[in-house]
PDB file of C-alpha atoms and ligand atoms in Angstrom:
ATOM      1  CA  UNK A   1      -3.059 -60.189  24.382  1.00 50.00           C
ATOM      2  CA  UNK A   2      -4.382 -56.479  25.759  1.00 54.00           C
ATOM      3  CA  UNK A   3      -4.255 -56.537  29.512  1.00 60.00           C
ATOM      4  CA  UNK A   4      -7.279 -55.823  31.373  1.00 56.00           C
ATOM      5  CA  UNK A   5      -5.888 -52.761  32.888  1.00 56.00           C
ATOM      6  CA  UNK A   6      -5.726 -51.252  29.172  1.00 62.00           C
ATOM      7  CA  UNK A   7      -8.922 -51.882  28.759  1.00 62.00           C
ATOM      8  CA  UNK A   8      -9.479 -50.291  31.652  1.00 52.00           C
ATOM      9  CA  UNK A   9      -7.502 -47.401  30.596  1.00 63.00           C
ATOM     10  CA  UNK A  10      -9.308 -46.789  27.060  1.00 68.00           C
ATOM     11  CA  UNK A  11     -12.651 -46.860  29.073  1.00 68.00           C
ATOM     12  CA  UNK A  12     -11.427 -43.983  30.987  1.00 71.00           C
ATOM     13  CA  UNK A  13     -10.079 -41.841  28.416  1.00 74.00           C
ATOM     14  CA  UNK A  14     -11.926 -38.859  27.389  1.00 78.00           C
ATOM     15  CA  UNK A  15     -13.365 -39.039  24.381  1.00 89.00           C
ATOM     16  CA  UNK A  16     -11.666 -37.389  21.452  1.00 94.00           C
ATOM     17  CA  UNK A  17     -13.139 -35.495  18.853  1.00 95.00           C
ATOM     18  CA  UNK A  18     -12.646 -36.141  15.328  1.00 97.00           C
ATOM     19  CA  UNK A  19     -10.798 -33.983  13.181  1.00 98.00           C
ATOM     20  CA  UNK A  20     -12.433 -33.166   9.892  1.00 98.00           C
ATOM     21  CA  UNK A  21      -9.363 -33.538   7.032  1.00 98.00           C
ATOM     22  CA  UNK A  22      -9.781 -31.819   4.092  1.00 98.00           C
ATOM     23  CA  UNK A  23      -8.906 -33.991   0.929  1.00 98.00           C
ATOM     24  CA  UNK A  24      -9.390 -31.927  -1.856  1.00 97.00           C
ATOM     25  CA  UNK A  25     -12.402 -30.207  -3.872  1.00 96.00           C
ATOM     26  CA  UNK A  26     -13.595 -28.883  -0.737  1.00 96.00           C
ATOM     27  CA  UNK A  27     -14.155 -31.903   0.827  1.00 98.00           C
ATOM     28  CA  UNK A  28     -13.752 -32.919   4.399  1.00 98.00           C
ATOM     29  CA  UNK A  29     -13.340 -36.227   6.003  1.00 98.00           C
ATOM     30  CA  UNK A  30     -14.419 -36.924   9.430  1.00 98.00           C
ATOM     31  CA  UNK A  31     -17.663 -33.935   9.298  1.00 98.00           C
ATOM     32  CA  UNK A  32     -20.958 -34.050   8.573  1.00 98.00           C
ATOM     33  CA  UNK A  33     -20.566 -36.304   5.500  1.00 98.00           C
ATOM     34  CA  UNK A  34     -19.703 -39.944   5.064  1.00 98.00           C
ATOM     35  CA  UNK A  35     -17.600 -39.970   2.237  1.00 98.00           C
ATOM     36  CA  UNK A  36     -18.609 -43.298  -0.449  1.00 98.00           C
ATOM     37  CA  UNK A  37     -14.696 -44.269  -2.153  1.00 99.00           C
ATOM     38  CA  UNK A  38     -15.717 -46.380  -5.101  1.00 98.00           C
ATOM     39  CA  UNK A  39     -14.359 -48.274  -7.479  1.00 98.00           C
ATOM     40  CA  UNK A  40     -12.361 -51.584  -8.798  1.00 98.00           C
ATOM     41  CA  UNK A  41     -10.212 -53.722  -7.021  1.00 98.00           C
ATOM     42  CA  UNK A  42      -7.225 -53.441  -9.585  1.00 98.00           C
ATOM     43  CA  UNK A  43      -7.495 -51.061 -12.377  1.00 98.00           C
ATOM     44  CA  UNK A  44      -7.589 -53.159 -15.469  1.00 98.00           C
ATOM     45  CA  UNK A  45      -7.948 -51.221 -18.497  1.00 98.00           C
ATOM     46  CA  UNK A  46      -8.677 -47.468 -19.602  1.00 98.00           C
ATOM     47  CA  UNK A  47     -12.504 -49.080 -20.539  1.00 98.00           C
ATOM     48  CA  UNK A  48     -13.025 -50.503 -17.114  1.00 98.00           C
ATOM     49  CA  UNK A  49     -11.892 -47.251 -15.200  1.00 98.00           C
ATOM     50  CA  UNK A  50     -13.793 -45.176 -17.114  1.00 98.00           C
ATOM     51  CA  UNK A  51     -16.826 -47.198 -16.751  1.00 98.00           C
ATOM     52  CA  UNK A  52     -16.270 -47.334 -13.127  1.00 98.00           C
ATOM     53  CA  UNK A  53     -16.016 -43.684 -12.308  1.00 98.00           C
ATOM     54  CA  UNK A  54     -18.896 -42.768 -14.895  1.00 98.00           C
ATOM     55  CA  UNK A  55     -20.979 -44.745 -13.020  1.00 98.00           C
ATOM     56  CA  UNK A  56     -19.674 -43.043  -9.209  1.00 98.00           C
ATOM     57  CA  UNK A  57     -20.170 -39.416 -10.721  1.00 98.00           C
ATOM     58  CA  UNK A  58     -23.615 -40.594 -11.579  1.00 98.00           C
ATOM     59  CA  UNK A  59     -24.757 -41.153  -8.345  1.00 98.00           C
ATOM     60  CA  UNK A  60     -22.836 -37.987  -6.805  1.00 98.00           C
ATOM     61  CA  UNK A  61     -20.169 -39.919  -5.739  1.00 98.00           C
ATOM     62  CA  UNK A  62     -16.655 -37.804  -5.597  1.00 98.00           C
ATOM     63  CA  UNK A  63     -13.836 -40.183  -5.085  1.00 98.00           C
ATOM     64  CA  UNK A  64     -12.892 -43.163  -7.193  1.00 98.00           C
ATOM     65  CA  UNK A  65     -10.894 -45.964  -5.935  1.00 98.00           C
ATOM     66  CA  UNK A  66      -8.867 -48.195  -7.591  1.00 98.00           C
ATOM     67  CA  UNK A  67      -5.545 -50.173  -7.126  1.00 98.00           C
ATOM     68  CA  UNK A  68      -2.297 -49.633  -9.881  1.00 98.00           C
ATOM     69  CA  UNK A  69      -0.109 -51.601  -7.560  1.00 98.00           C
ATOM     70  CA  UNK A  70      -1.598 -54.630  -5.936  1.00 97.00           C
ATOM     71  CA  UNK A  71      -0.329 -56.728  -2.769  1.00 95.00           C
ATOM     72  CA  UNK A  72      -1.440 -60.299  -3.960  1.00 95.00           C
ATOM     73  CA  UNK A  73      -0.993 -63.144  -1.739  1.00 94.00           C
ATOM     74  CA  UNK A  74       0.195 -65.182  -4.818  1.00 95.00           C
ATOM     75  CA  UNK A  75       3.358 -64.088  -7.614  1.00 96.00           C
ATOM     76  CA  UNK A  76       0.886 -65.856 -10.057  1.00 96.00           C
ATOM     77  CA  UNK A  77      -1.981 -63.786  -9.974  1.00 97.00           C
ATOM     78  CA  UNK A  78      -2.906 -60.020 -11.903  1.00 96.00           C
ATOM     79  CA  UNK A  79       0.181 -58.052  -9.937  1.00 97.00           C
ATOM     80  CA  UNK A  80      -1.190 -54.574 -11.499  1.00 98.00           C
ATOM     81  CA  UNK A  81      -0.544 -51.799 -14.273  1.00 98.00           C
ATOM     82  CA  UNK A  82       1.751 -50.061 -12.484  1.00 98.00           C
ATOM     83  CA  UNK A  83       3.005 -46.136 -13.801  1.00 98.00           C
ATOM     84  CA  UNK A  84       0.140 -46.440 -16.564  1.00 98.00           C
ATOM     85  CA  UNK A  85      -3.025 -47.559 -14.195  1.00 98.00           C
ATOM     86  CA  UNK A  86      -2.286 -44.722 -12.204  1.00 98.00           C
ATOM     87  CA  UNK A  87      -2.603 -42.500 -15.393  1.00 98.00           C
ATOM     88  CA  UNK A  88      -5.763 -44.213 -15.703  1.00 98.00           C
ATOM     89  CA  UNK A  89      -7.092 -43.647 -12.513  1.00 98.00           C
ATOM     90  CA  UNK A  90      -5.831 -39.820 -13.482  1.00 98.00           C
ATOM     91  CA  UNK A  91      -7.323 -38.995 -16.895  1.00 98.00           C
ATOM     92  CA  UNK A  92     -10.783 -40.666 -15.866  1.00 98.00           C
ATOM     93  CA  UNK A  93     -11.321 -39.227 -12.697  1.00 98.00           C
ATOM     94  CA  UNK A  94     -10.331 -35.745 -14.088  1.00 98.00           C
ATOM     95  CA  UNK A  95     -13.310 -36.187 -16.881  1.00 98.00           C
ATOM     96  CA  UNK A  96     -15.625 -37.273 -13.997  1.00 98.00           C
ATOM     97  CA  UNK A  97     -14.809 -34.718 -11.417  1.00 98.00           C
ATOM     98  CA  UNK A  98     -13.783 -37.265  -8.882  1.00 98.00           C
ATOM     99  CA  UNK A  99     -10.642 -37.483  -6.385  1.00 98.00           C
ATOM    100  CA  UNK A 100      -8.700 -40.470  -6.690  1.00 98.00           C
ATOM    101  CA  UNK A 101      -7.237 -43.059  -3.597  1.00 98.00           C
ATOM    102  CA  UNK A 102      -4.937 -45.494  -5.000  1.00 98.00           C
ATOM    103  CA  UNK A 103      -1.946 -47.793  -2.977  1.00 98.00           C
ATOM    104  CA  UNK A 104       1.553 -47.057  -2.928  1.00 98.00           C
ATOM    105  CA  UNK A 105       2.830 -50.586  -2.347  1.00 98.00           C
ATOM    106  CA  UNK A 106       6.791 -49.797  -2.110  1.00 98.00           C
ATOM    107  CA  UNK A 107       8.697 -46.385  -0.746  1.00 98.00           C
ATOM    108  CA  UNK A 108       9.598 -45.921  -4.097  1.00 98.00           C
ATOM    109  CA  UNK A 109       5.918 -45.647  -5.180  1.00 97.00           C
ATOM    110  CA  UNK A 110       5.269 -42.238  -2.874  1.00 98.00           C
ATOM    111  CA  UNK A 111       6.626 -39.686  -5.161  1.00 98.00           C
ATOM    112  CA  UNK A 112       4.392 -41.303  -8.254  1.00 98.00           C
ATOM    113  CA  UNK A 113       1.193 -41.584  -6.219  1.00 98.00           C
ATOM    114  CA  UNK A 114       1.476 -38.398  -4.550  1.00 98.00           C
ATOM    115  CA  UNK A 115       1.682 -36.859  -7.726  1.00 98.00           C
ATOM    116  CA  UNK A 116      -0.850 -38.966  -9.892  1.00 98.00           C
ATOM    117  CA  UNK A 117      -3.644 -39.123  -6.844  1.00 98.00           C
ATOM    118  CA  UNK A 118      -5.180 -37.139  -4.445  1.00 98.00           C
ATOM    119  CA  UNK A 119      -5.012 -40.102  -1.343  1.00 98.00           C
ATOM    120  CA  UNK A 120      -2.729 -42.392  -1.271  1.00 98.00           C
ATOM    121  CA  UNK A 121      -3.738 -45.737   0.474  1.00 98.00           C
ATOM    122  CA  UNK A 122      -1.075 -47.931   2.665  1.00 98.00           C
ATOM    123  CA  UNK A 123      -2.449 -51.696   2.268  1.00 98.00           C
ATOM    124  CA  UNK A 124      -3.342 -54.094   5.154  1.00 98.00           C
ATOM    125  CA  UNK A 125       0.003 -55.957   4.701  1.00 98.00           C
ATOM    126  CA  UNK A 126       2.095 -52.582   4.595  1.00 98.00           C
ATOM    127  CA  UNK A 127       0.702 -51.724   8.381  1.00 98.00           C
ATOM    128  CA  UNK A 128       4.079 -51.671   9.977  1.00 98.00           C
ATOM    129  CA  UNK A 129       6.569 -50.767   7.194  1.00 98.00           C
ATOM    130  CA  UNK A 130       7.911 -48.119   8.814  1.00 98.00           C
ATOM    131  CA  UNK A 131       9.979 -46.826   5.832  1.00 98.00           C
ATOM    132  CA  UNK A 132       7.160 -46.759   3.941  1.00 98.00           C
ATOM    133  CA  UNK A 133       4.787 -45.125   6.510  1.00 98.00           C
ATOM    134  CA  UNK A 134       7.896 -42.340   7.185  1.00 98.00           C
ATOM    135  CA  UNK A 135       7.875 -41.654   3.429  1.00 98.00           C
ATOM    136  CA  UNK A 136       3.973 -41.059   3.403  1.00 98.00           C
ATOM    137  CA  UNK A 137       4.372 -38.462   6.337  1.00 98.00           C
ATOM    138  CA  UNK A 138       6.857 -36.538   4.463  1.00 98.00           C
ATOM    139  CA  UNK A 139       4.268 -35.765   1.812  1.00 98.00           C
ATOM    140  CA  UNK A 140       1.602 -33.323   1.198  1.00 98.00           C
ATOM    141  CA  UNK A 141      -1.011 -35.573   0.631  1.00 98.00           C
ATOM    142  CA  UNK A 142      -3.571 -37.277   2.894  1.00 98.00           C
ATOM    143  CA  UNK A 143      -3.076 -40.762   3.724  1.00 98.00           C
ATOM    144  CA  UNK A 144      -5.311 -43.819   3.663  1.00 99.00           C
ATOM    145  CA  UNK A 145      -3.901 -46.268   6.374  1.00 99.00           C
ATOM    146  CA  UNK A 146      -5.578 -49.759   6.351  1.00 98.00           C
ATOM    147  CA  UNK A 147      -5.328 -51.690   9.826  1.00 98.00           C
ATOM    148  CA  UNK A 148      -3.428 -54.941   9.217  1.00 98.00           C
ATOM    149  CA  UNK A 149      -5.271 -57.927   9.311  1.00 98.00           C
ATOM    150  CA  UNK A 150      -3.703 -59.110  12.444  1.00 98.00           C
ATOM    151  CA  UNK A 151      -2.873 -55.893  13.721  1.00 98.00           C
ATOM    152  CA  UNK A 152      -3.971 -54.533  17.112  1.00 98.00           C
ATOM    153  CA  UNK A 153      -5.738 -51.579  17.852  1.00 98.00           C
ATOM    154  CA  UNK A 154      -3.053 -49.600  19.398  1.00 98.00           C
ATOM    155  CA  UNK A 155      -0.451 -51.009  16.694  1.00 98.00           C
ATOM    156  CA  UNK A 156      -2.863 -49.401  13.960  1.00 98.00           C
ATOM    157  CA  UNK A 157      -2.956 -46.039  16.038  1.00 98.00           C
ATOM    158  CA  UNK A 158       1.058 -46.339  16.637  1.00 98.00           C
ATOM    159  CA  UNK A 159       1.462 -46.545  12.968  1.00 98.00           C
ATOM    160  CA  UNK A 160      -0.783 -43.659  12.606  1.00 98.00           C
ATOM    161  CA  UNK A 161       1.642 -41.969  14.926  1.00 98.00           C
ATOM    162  CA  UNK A 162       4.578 -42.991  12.645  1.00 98.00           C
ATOM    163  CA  UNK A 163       2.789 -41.013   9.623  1.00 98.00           C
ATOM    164  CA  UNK A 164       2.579 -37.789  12.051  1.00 98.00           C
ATOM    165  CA  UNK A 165       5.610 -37.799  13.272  1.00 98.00           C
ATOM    166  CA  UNK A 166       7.429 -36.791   9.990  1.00 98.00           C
ATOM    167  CA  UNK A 167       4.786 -34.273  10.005  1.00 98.00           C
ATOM    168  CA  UNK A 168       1.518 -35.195   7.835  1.00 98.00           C
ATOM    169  CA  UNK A 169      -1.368 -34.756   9.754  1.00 98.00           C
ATOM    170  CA  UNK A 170      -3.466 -35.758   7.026  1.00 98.00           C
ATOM    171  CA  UNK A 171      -4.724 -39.504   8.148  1.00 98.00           C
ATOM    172  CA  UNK A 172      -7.320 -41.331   7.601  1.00 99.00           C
ATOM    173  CA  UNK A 173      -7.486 -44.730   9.691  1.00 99.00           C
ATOM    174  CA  UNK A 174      -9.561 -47.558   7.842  1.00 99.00           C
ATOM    175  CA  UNK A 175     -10.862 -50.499   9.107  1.00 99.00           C
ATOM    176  CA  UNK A 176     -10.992 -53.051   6.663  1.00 98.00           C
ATOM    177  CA  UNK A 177     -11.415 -56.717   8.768  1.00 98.00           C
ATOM    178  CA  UNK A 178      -9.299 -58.461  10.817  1.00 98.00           C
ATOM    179  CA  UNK A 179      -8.569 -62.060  10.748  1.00 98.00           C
ATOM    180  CA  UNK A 180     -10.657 -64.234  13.123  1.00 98.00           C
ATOM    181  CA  UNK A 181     -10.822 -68.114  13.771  1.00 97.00           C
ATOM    182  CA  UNK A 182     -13.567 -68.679  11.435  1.00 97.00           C
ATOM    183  CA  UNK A 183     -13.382 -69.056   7.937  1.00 96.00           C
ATOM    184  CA  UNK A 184     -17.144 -68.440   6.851  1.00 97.00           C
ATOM    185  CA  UNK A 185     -15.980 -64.799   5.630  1.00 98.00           C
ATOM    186  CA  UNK A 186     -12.720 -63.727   4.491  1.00 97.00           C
ATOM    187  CA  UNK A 187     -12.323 -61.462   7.510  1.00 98.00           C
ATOM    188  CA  UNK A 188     -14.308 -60.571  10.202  1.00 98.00           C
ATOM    189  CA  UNK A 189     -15.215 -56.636   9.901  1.00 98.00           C
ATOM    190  CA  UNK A 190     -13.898 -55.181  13.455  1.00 98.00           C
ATOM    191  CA  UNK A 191     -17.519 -52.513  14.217  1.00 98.00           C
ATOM    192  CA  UNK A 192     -15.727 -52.402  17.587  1.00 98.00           C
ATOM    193  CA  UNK A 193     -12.442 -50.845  15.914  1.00 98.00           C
ATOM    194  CA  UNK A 194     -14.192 -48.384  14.233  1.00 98.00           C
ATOM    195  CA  UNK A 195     -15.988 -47.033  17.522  1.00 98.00           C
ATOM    196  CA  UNK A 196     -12.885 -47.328  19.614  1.00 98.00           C
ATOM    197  CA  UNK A 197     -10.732 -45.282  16.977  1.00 98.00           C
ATOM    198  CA  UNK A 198     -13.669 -42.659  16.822  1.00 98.00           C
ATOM    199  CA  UNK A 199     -13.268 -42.400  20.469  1.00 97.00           C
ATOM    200  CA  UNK A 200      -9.637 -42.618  20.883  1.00 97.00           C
ATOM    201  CA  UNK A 201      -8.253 -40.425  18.113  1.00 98.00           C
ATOM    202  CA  UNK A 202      -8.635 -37.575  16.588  1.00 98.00           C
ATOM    203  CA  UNK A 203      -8.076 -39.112  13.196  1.00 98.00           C
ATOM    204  CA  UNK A 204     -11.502 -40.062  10.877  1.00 98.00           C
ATOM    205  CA  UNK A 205     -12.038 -44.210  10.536  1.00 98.00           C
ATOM    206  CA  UNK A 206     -12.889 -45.168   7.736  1.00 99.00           C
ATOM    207  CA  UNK A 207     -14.139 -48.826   6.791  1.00 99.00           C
ATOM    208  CA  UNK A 208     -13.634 -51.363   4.108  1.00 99.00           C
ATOM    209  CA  UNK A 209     -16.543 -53.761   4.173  1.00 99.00           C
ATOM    210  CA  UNK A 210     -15.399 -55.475   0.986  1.00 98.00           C
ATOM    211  CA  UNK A 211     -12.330 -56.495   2.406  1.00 98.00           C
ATOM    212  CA  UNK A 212     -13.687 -57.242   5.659  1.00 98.00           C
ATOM    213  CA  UNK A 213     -16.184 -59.418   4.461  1.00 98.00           C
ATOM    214  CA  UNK A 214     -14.825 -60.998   0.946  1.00 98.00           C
ATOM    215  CA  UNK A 215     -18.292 -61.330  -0.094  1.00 98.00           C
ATOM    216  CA  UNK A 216     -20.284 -59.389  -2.272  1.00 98.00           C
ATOM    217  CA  UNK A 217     -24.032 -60.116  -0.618  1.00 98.00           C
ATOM    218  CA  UNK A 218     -22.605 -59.124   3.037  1.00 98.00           C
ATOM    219  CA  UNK A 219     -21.236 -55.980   1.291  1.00 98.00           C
ATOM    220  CA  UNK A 220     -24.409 -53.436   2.192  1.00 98.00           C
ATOM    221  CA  UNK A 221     -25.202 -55.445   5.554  1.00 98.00           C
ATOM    222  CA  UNK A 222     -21.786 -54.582   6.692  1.00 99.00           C
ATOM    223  CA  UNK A 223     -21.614 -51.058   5.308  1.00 99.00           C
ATOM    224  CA  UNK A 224     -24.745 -50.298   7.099  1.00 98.00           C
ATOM    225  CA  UNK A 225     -23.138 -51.644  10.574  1.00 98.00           C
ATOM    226  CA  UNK A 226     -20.216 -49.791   9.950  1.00 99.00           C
ATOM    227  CA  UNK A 227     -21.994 -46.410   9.221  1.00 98.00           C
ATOM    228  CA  UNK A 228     -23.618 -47.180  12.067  1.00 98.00           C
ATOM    229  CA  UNK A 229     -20.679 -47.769  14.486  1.00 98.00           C
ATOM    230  CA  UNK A 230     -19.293 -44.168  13.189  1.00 98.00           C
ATOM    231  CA  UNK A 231     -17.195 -44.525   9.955  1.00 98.00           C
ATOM    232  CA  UNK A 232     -16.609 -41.252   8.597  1.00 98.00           C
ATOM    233  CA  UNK A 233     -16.123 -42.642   4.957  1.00 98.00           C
ATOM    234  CA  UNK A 234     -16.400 -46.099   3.063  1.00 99.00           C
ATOM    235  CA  UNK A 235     -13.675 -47.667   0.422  1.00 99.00           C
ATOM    236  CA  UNK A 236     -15.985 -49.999  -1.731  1.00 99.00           C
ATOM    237  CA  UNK A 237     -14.666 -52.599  -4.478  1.00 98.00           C
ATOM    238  CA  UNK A 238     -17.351 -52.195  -7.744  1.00 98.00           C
ATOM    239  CA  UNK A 239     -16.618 -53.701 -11.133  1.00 98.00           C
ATOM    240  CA  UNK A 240     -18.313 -53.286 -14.317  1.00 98.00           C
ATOM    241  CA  UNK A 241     -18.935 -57.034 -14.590  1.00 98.00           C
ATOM    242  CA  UNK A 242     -17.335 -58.876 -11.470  1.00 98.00           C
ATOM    243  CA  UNK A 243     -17.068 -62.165 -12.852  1.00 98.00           C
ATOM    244  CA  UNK A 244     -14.168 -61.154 -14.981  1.00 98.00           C
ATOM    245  CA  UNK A 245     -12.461 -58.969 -12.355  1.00 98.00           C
ATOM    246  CA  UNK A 246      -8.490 -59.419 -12.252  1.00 98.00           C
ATOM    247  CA  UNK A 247      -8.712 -58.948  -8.563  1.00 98.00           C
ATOM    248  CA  UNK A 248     -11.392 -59.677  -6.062  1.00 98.00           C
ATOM    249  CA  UNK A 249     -14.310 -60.156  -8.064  1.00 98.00           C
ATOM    250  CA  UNK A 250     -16.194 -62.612  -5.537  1.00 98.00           C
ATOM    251  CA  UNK A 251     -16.389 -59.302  -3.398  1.00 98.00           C
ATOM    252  CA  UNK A 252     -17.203 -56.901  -5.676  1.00 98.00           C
ATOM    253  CA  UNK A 253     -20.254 -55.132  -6.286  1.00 98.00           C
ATOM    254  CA  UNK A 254     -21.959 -54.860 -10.370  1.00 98.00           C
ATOM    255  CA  UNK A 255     -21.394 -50.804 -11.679  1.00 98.00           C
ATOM    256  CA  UNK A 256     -24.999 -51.282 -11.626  1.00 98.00           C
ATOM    257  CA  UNK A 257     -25.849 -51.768  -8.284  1.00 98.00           C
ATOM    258  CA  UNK A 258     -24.264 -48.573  -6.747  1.00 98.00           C
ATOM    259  CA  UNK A 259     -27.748 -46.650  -6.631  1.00 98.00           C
ATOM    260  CA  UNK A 260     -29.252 -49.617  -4.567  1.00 98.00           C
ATOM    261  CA  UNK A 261     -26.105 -49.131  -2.148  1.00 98.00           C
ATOM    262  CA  UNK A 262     -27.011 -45.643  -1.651  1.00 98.00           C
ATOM    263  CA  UNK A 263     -30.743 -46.402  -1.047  1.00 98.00           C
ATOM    264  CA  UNK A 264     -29.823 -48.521   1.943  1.00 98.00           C
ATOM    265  CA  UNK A 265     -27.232 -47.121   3.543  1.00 98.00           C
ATOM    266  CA  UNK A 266     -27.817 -43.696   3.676  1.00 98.00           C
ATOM    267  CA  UNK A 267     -30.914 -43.955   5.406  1.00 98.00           C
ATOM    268  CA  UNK A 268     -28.341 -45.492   8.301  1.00 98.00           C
ATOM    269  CA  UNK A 269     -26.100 -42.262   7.799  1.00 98.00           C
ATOM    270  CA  UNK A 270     -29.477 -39.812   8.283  1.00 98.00           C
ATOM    271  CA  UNK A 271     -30.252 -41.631  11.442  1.00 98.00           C
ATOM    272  CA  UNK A 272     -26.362 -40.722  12.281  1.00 98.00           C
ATOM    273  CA  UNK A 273     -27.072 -36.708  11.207  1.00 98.00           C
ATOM    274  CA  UNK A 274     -25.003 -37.537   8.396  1.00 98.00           C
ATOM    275  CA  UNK A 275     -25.269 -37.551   4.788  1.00 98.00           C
ATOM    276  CA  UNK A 276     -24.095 -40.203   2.958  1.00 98.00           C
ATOM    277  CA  UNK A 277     -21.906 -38.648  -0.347  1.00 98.00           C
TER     278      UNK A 277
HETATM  279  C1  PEP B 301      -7.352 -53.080  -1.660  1.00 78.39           C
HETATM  280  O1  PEP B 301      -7.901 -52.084  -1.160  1.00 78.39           O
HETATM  281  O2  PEP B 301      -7.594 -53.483  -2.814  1.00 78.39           O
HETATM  282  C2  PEP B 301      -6.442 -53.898  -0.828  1.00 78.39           C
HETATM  283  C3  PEP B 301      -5.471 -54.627  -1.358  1.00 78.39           C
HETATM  284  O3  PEP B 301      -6.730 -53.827   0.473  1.00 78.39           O
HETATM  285  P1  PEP B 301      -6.034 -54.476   1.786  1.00 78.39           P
HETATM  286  O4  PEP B 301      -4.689 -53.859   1.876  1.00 78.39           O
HETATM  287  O5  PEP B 301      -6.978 -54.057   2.873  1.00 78.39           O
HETATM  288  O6  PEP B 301      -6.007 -55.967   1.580  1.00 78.39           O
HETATM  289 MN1   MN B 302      -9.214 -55.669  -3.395  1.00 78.39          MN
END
């Protein structure tokens, strides 16, 4: 339970700007731009990937997302490709011109994803594995730290800190739901998070409205409120035909809709002075 007299003490803070992090081809997290991160859920097959980042370089899109290692709640379900989805991920988004973010589940996943991707993403459940989050600040690669589900605010910032202390400045928080006492949506996506962080740290949020919301028709909605709280970026689950997804299909979004996503939530980013890429 936060005590009053922290609140207190966050409303008094000064505000801190946000530091733009460069991560890769020129382009910056945390400016001007809100950066789209598309793709699957799991990476499933060369056909699937390919599909999926052909169809986020068509609408201008620059980084594809995509899991090779997967946290799943149960041993029985699609655990991931492993060493070859994350030469998927690699030889597709090379053709298409796009950056990759991908998980490193285990310490002993860093080296690989460092090497293979161009952002390496710590998952909800990962939070406060310390090991792991030490081995991410020892790299040279920008990383993509997901708030735990039942993390607090200031525990998501203190693992931030873990990543900086070994020396990588390169973070990117993202909010990606939190869970909540009702069990309408999978998660409840945490707007006020995103503002707070903004305000409180220098590192760019960036939000997760598939996650958050475990639903595919809340996907824009949220997206939209989450542009509009301040998210600097967006991690979006897509599929070339959802119903068959490995991994989180109920949440993700048909290839085919990405244009529509565009049309309605950049229009939120303008009114922000931002441009939606
Ligand atoms: C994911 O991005 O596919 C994922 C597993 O996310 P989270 O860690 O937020 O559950
Ligand atoms: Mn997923």
């Amino acid at each position: 339970m936060i005590s009053r007299s922290k609140q207190i003490q966050n409303a008094d803070r000064p505000t801190v700007n946000t530091v733009p992090i460069d991560i890769g081809d020129g382009i910056f997290v945390g400016g001007s731009q809100v950066i789209m991160m598309a793709g699957p859920c799991s990476v499933e097959s060369y056909e699937q990937t390919r599909k999926s980042a052909e169809a986020v370089a068509a609408v201008g899109g620059r980084v594809l997302r995509g899991g090779a290692y997967k946290p799943r709640t149960s041993p029985d379900t699609f655990q991931g490709l492993g060493r070859p989805g994350l030469e998927i991920l690699r030889k597709v988004a090379d053709e298409f011109n796009l950056l990759v973010v991908t998980e490193a589940l285990a310490v002993e996943h860093v080296p690989i994803v460092a090497e293979m991707a161009d952002i390496i993403q710590i998952g909800s459940r990962n939070m406060q594995h310390y090991p792991l989050l030490w081995a991410a600040g020892e790299i040279d690669k920008p990383v993509l730290l997901k708030r735990g589900y039942m993390a607090t605010i200031s525990e998501w910032l203190a693992a931030a800190a873990h990543i900086e202390r070994r020396g990588n400045q390169r973070i990117l928080l993202c909010e990606r739901g939190i869970r909540t006492f009702d069990p309408a949506t999978r998660n409840t996506m945490d707007t006020n998070a995103i503002a707070l962080a903004k305000q409180i740290s220098p590192f760019p949020v960036i939000a997760d409205p598939s996650h958050a919301t475990g639903q595919s028709n809340l996907v824009i909605p949220v997206a939209r409120a989450a542009v509009a709280a301040g998210a600097d970026g967006l991690l979006v689950e897509f599929h070339p035909d959802p119903k068959s997804a490995l991994s989180d299909g109920h949440q993700s979004l048909p290839l085919t809709t990405l244009s529509t996503f565009y049309t309605e939530v950049a229009p939120i980013a303008a009114a922000c002075h931002r441009e939606l890429i």
